[in-house]
Amino acid sequence: MSTTVSSSIAMPQAILWDMDGTIVDSEEYWIVAELELVTLFGGTWTHEDGLALVGNGLPQTAAKLQEHGVDLSIDEIIQALTNRVLEQIEVAVPWRPGAVELIHQFQTLGIPQALVTMSIERMARTVASVIPGTPLTEVVAGDNVLKTKPDPEAYVLAAERLNVDIRKCVAFEDSPSGCRSAHGAGAVTVGVRNLVSLEGIPSDVVLDTLVGVSAPQIFELFVAKRGTN
């Protein structure tokens, strides 16, 4: 797909990407890890329980697992879940359709890109490092912020680290809490449907897929929302 862009079109200062469910289809990996951990401690955990936590910060997830009988500290649960998800990613990286291709289009055009995720930093950097060409130059992870999504802090911090105006950024998210975070920070927010509904969730557009989506199309959305200045 061509990434030719008219010299007159305004481009975002940066692109900000959620990770789980947006770049990698790892939400199911998290649910597997949660199920295994709760079962280990004799509790019950369902797929629906896992879906209810999609997009939440890991401390909130860990607290919920404690309620279901996991007799570990919050940090021990976070580390155990992360280790199990990384084990699964080492077997196969489940890229979300169209995501890496769109990331590379933005990279070709020289636009800075960052990962903004509630996974912990060691996992986020692992995923960022296996994207061909290492196009994501900054990582903001769940253990880098005081307030997790849906609070805007992570997106505000990503813009600060890239030295850009958050209102001149485009963010991609798949979860309600992520969309609320990005939109609340002031980024033009693109919701991408995956496991949970985005109906009625704050965003500037909701897409069924990133397959076939081009950088110029995203720039047109950006101009429509922010103008050319």
CSV table of C-alpha atoms in Angstrom, one decimal:
chain,number,residue,atom,x,y,z
A,1,MET,CA,0.0,0.0,0.0
A,2,SER,CA,1.3,3.4,-0.9
A,3,THR,CA,2.2,5.8,1.9
A,4,THR,CA,2.5,8.8,-0.4
A,5,VAL,CA,1.2,11.8,1.4
A,6,SER,CA,0.4,15.2,0.0
A,7,SER,CA,2.8,17.9,1.2
A,8,SER,CA,-0.2,20.0,2.1
A,9,ILE,CA,-1.8,17.6,4.6
A,10,ALA,CA,-1.1,18.0,8.3
A,11,MET,CA,0.3,15.0,10.0
A,12,PRO,CA,0.2,14.2,13.7
A,13,GLN,CA,3.3,14.9,15.8
A,14,ALA,CA,3.3,11.4,17.1
A,15,ILE,CA,1.4,8.1,17.0
A,16,LEU,CA,0.6,6.4,20.4
A,17,TRP,CA,-0.2,2.7,20.5
A,18,ASP,CA,-1.9,0.5,23.1
A,19,MET,CA,-0.3,-3.0,23.1
A,20,ASP,CA,-2.5,-5.8,24.4
A,21,GLY,CA,-5.4,-6.3,22.0
A,22,THR,CA,-4.3,-3.5,19.7
A,23,ILE,CA,-0.8,-4.5,18.4
A,24,VAL,CA,-0.7,-8.0,19.8
A,25,ASP,CA,-3.8,-10.2,20.3
A,26,SER,CA,-2.6,-11.1,23.8
A,27,GLU,CA,-5.7,-10.5,25.8
A,28,GLU,CA,-6.5,-14.2,25.6
A,29,TYR,CA,-3.0,-15.0,26.8
A,30,TRP,CA,-3.7,-12.9,29.9
A,31,ILE,CA,-7.0,-14.7,30.5
A,32,VAL,CA,-5.2,-18.1,30.3
A,33,ALA,CA,-2.6,-16.9,32.8
A,34,GLU,CA,-5.4,-15.6,35.1
A,35,LEU,CA,-7.3,-18.9,34.9
A,36,GLU,CA,-4.2,-21.0,35.6
A,37,LEU,CA,-3.2,-18.9,38.6
A,38,VAL,CA,-6.7,-18.9,40.2
A,39,THR,CA,-7.1,-22.6,39.6
A,40,LEU,CA,-3.7,-23.2,41.2
A,41,PHE,CA,-5.1,-21.7,44.4
A,42,GLY,CA,-8.3,-23.7,44.2
A,43,GLY,CA,-10.5,-20.9,43.0
A,44,THR,CA,-12.8,-20.4,40.0
A,45,TRP,CA,-12.2,-18.1,37.1
A,46,THR,CA,-14.2,-17.9,33.9
A,47,HIS,CA,-13.5,-16.4,30.5
A,48,GLU,CA,-16.1,-13.8,31.3
A,49,ASP,CA,-14.2,-12.8,34.4
A,50,GLY,CA,-11.2,-12.3,32.2
A,51,LEU,CA,-13.1,-10.2,29.7
A,52,ALA,CA,-14.3,-7.9,32.4
A,53,LEU,CA,-10.7,-6.9,33.2
A,54,VAL,CA,-9.6,-6.2,29.6
A,55,GLY,CA,-7.8,-2.8,29.5
A,56,ASN,CA,-7.5,-2.6,33.3
A,57,GLY,CA,-4.2,-1.9,35.1
A,58,LEU,CA,-2.5,-5.0,36.5
A,59,PRO,CA,-2.8,-3.9,40.1
A,60,GLN,CA,-6.6,-3.9,39.7
A,61,THR,CA,-6.4,-7.3,38.0
A,62,ALA,CA,-4.2,-8.7,40.8
A,63,ALA,CA,-6.6,-7.4,43.4
A,64,LYS,CA,-9.5,-9.2,41.7
A,65,LEU,CA,-7.5,-12.4,41.6
A,66,GLN,CA,-6.9,-12.1,45.3
A,67,GLU,CA,-10.6,-11.9,45.8
A,68,HIS,CA,-10.8,-15.2,43.9
A,69,GLY,CA,-8.4,-16.9,46.3
A,70,VAL,CA,-4.9,-16.2,45.0
A,71,ASP,CA,-2.8,-16.0,48.1
A,72,LEU,CA,0.0,-13.9,46.7
A,73,SER,CA,0.9,-10.2,47.0
A,74,ILE,CA,-0.1,-7.8,44.2
A,75,ASP,CA,3.4,-7.6,42.9
A,76,GLU,CA,3.8,-11.4,43.0
A,77,ILE,CA,0.6,-11.8,41.0
A,78,ILE,CA,1.7,-9.2,38.4
A,79,GLN,CA,5.0,-10.9,38.0
A,80,ALA,CA,3.5,-14.4,37.7
A,81,LEU,CA,0.9,-13.3,35.1
A,82,THR,CA,3.6,-11.4,33.1
A,83,ASN,CA,5.9,-14.5,33.1
A,84,ARG,CA,3.1,-16.7,31.9
A,85,VAL,CA,2.1,-14.3,29.1
A,86,LEU,CA,5.7,-13.9,28.0
A,87,GLU,CA,6.0,-17.7,27.9
A,88,GLN,CA,3.1,-17.8,25.5
A,89,ILE,CA,4.5,-14.9,23.4
A,90,GLU,CA,7.8,-16.8,23.0
A,91,VAL,CA,5.8,-19.6,21.4
A,92,ALA,CA,3.9,-17.3,19.0
A,93,VAL,CA,3.4,-13.5,18.7
A,94,PRO,CA,-0.3,-13.1,17.9
A,95,TRP,CA,-0.1,-9.8,15.9
A,96,ARG,CA,-3.4,-8.0,15.4
A,97,PRO,CA,-4.3,-7.8,11.7
A,98,GLY,CA,-3.0,-4.7,10.0
A,99,ALA,CA,-1.3,-3.2,13.1
A,100,VAL,CA,2.3,-3.8,12.2
A,101,GLU,CA,1.8,-2.8,8.6
A,102,LEU,CA,0.3,0.6,9.7
A,103,ILE,CA,3.1,1.1,12.2
A,104,HIS,CA,5.6,0.7,9.4
A,105,GLN,CA,3.7,3.2,7.3
A,106,PHE,CA,4.1,5.8,10.0
A,107,GLN,CA,7.7,4.9,10.5
A,108,THR,CA,8.4,5.4,6.8
A,109,LEU,CA,7.0,8.9,7.1
A,110,GLY,CA,9.3,9.6,10.0
A,111,ILE,CA,6.5,10.1,12.6
A,112,PRO,CA,7.6,9.2,16.2
A,113,GLN,CA,5.7,6.4,17.8
A,114,ALA,CA,5.3,5.2,21.4
A,115,LEU,CA,3.8,2.2,23.2
A,116,VAL,CA,1.4,3.1,25.9
A,117,THR,CA,0.4,0.0,27.9
A,118,MET,CA,-0.7,-1.1,31.3
A,119,SER,CA,1.5,-4.2,31.0
A,120,ILE,CA,4.7,-3.8,33.0
A,121,GLU,CA,7.8,-2.3,31.3
A,122,ARG,CA,9.8,-5.5,30.9
A,123,MET,CA,6.9,-7.1,28.9
A,124,ALA,CA,6.2,-3.9,26.9
A,125,ARG,CA,9.9,-3.6,25.9
A,126,THR,CA,10.0,-7.3,24.9
A,127,VAL,CA,7.0,-6.8,22.5
A,128,ALA,CA,8.4,-3.5,21.2
A,129,SER,CA,11.7,-5.1,20.5
A,130,VAL,CA,10.2,-7.9,18.3
A,131,ILE,CA,8.4,-5.6,16.0
A,132,PRO,CA,10.5,-5.6,12.8
A,133,GLY,CA,12.5,-2.4,12.5
A,134,THR,CA,11.9,-1.4,16.2
A,135,PRO,CA,9.6,1.5,15.2
A,136,LEU,CA,8.3,2.3,18.7
A,137,THR,CA,10.9,4.7,20.1
A,138,GLU,CA,9.4,5.2,23.5
A,139,VAL,CA,7.5,2.9,26.0
A,140,VAL,CA,5.2,4.0,28.8
A,141,ALA,CA,4.1,1.0,30.9
A,142,GLY,CA,1.9,0.4,33.8
A,143,ASP,CA,4.7,0.5,36.3
A,144,ASN,CA,5.8,3.9,35.0
A,145,VAL,CA,2.6,5.7,36.2
A,146,LEU,CA,0.8,6.3,39.4
A,147,LYS,CA,-2.7,6.1,37.9
A,148,THR,CA,-3.5,3.4,35.3
A,149,LYS,CA,-5.9,3.6,32.4
A,150,PRO,CA,-8.7,5.0,32.2
A,151,ASP,CA,-6.8,7.8,33.8
A,152,PRO,CA,-5.0,10.0,31.2
A,153,GLU,CA,-1.7,10.0,32.9
A,154,ALA,CA,0.0,7.3,30.7
A,155,TYR,CA,-0.8,9.2,27.5
A,156,VAL,CA,0.2,12.5,28.9
A,157,LEU,CA,3.5,11.0,29.9
A,158,ALA,CA,4.1,9.5,26.5
A,159,ALA,CA,3.6,12.9,24.8
A,160,GLU,CA,6.0,14.5,27.3
A,161,ARG,CA,8.6,11.9,26.7
A,162,LEU,CA,8.3,12.4,22.9
A,163,ASN,CA,8.3,16.2,23.4
A,164,VAL,CA,5.1,16.6,21.5
A,165,ASP,CA,1.6,18.1,22.1
A,166,ILE,CA,-0.8,15.4,23.2
A,167,ARG,CA,-3.6,17.1,21.2
A,168,LYS,CA,-1.5,16.7,18.1
A,169,CYS,CA,-1.2,12.9,18.6
A,170,VAL,CA,-3.3,10.0,17.4
A,171,ALA,CA,-3.8,7.1,19.7
A,172,PHE,CA,-5.0,3.5,18.9
A,173,GLU,CA,-6.9,1.5,21.5
A,174,ASP,CA,-9.1,-1.6,21.7
A,175,SER,CA,-10.6,-1.3,25.2
A,176,PRO,CA,-13.0,1.1,26.9
A,177,SER,CA,-10.6,2.1,29.6
A,178,GLY,CA,-7.9,2.7,27.0
A,179,CYS,CA,-10.1,4.8,24.8
A,180,ARG,CA,-11.1,6.8,27.9
A,181,SER,CA,-7.5,7.3,28.8
A,182,ALA,CA,-6.4,8.5,25.4
A,183,HIS,CA,-9.4,10.6,24.7
A,184,GLY,CA,-9.3,12.2,28.2
A,185,ALA,CA,-5.6,13.1,27.6
A,186,GLY,CA,-6.6,14.9,24.4
A,187,ALA,CA,-5.3,12.6,21.7
A,188,VAL,CA,-7.3,11.9,18.6
A,189,THR,CA,-8.5,8.5,19.5
A,190,VAL,CA,-9.0,5.5,17.2
A,191,GLY,CA,-10.9,2.6,18.7
A,192,VAL,CA,-10.3,-0.8,17.1
A,193,ARG,CA,-12.9,-3.4,18.0
A,194,ASN,CA,-11.6,-6.6,19.5
A,195,LEU,CA,-12.9,-8.6,22.4
A,196,VAL,CA,-15.0,-6.1,24.2
A,197,SER,CA,-17.6,-3.6,23.0
A,198,LEU,CA,-16.6,0.0,22.4
A,199,GLU,CA,-20.3,1.1,22.0
A,200,GLY,CA,-20.8,4.5,23.6
A,201,ILE,CA,-17.1,4.8,24.6
A,202,PRO,CA,-15.3,8.2,24.0
A,203,SER,CA,-13.3,8.0,20.8
A,204,ASP,CA,-13.1,9.9,17.5
A,205,VAL,CA,-13.7,6.9,15.3
A,206,VAL,CA,-14.2,3.2,15.9
A,207,LEU,CA,-12.8,0.7,13.3
A,208,ASP,CA,-13.6,-3.0,12.8
A,209,THR,CA,-10.0,-3.7,11.8
A,210,LEU,CA,-6.7,-2.0,10.8
A,211,VAL,CA,-6.4,-4.2,7.7
A,212,GLY,CA,-6.3,-2.0,4.7
A,213,VAL,CA,-6.1,1.2,6.8
A,214,SER,CA,-3.5,3.7,5.4
A,215,ALA,CA,-1.6,6.4,7.0
A,216,PRO,CA,-3.2,9.0,4.8
A,217,GLN,CA,-6.6,7.9,6.0
A,218,ILE,CA,-5.5,8.5,9.6
A,219,PHE,CA,-4.1,11.9,8.6
A,220,GLU,CA,-7.5,12.9,7.1
A,221,LEU,CA,-9.2,11.9,10.4
A,222,PHE,CA,-6.6,13.9,12.3
A,223,VAL,CA,-7.2,17.0,10.1
A,224,ALA,CA,-10.9,16.7,10.5
A,225,LYS,CA,-10.6,16.7,14.3
A,226,ARG,CA,-7.7,19.1,14.7
A,227,GLY,CA,-7.5,21.2,11.6
A,228,THR,CA,-4.2,22.1,9.8
A,229,ASN,CA,-2.6,24.2,12.5
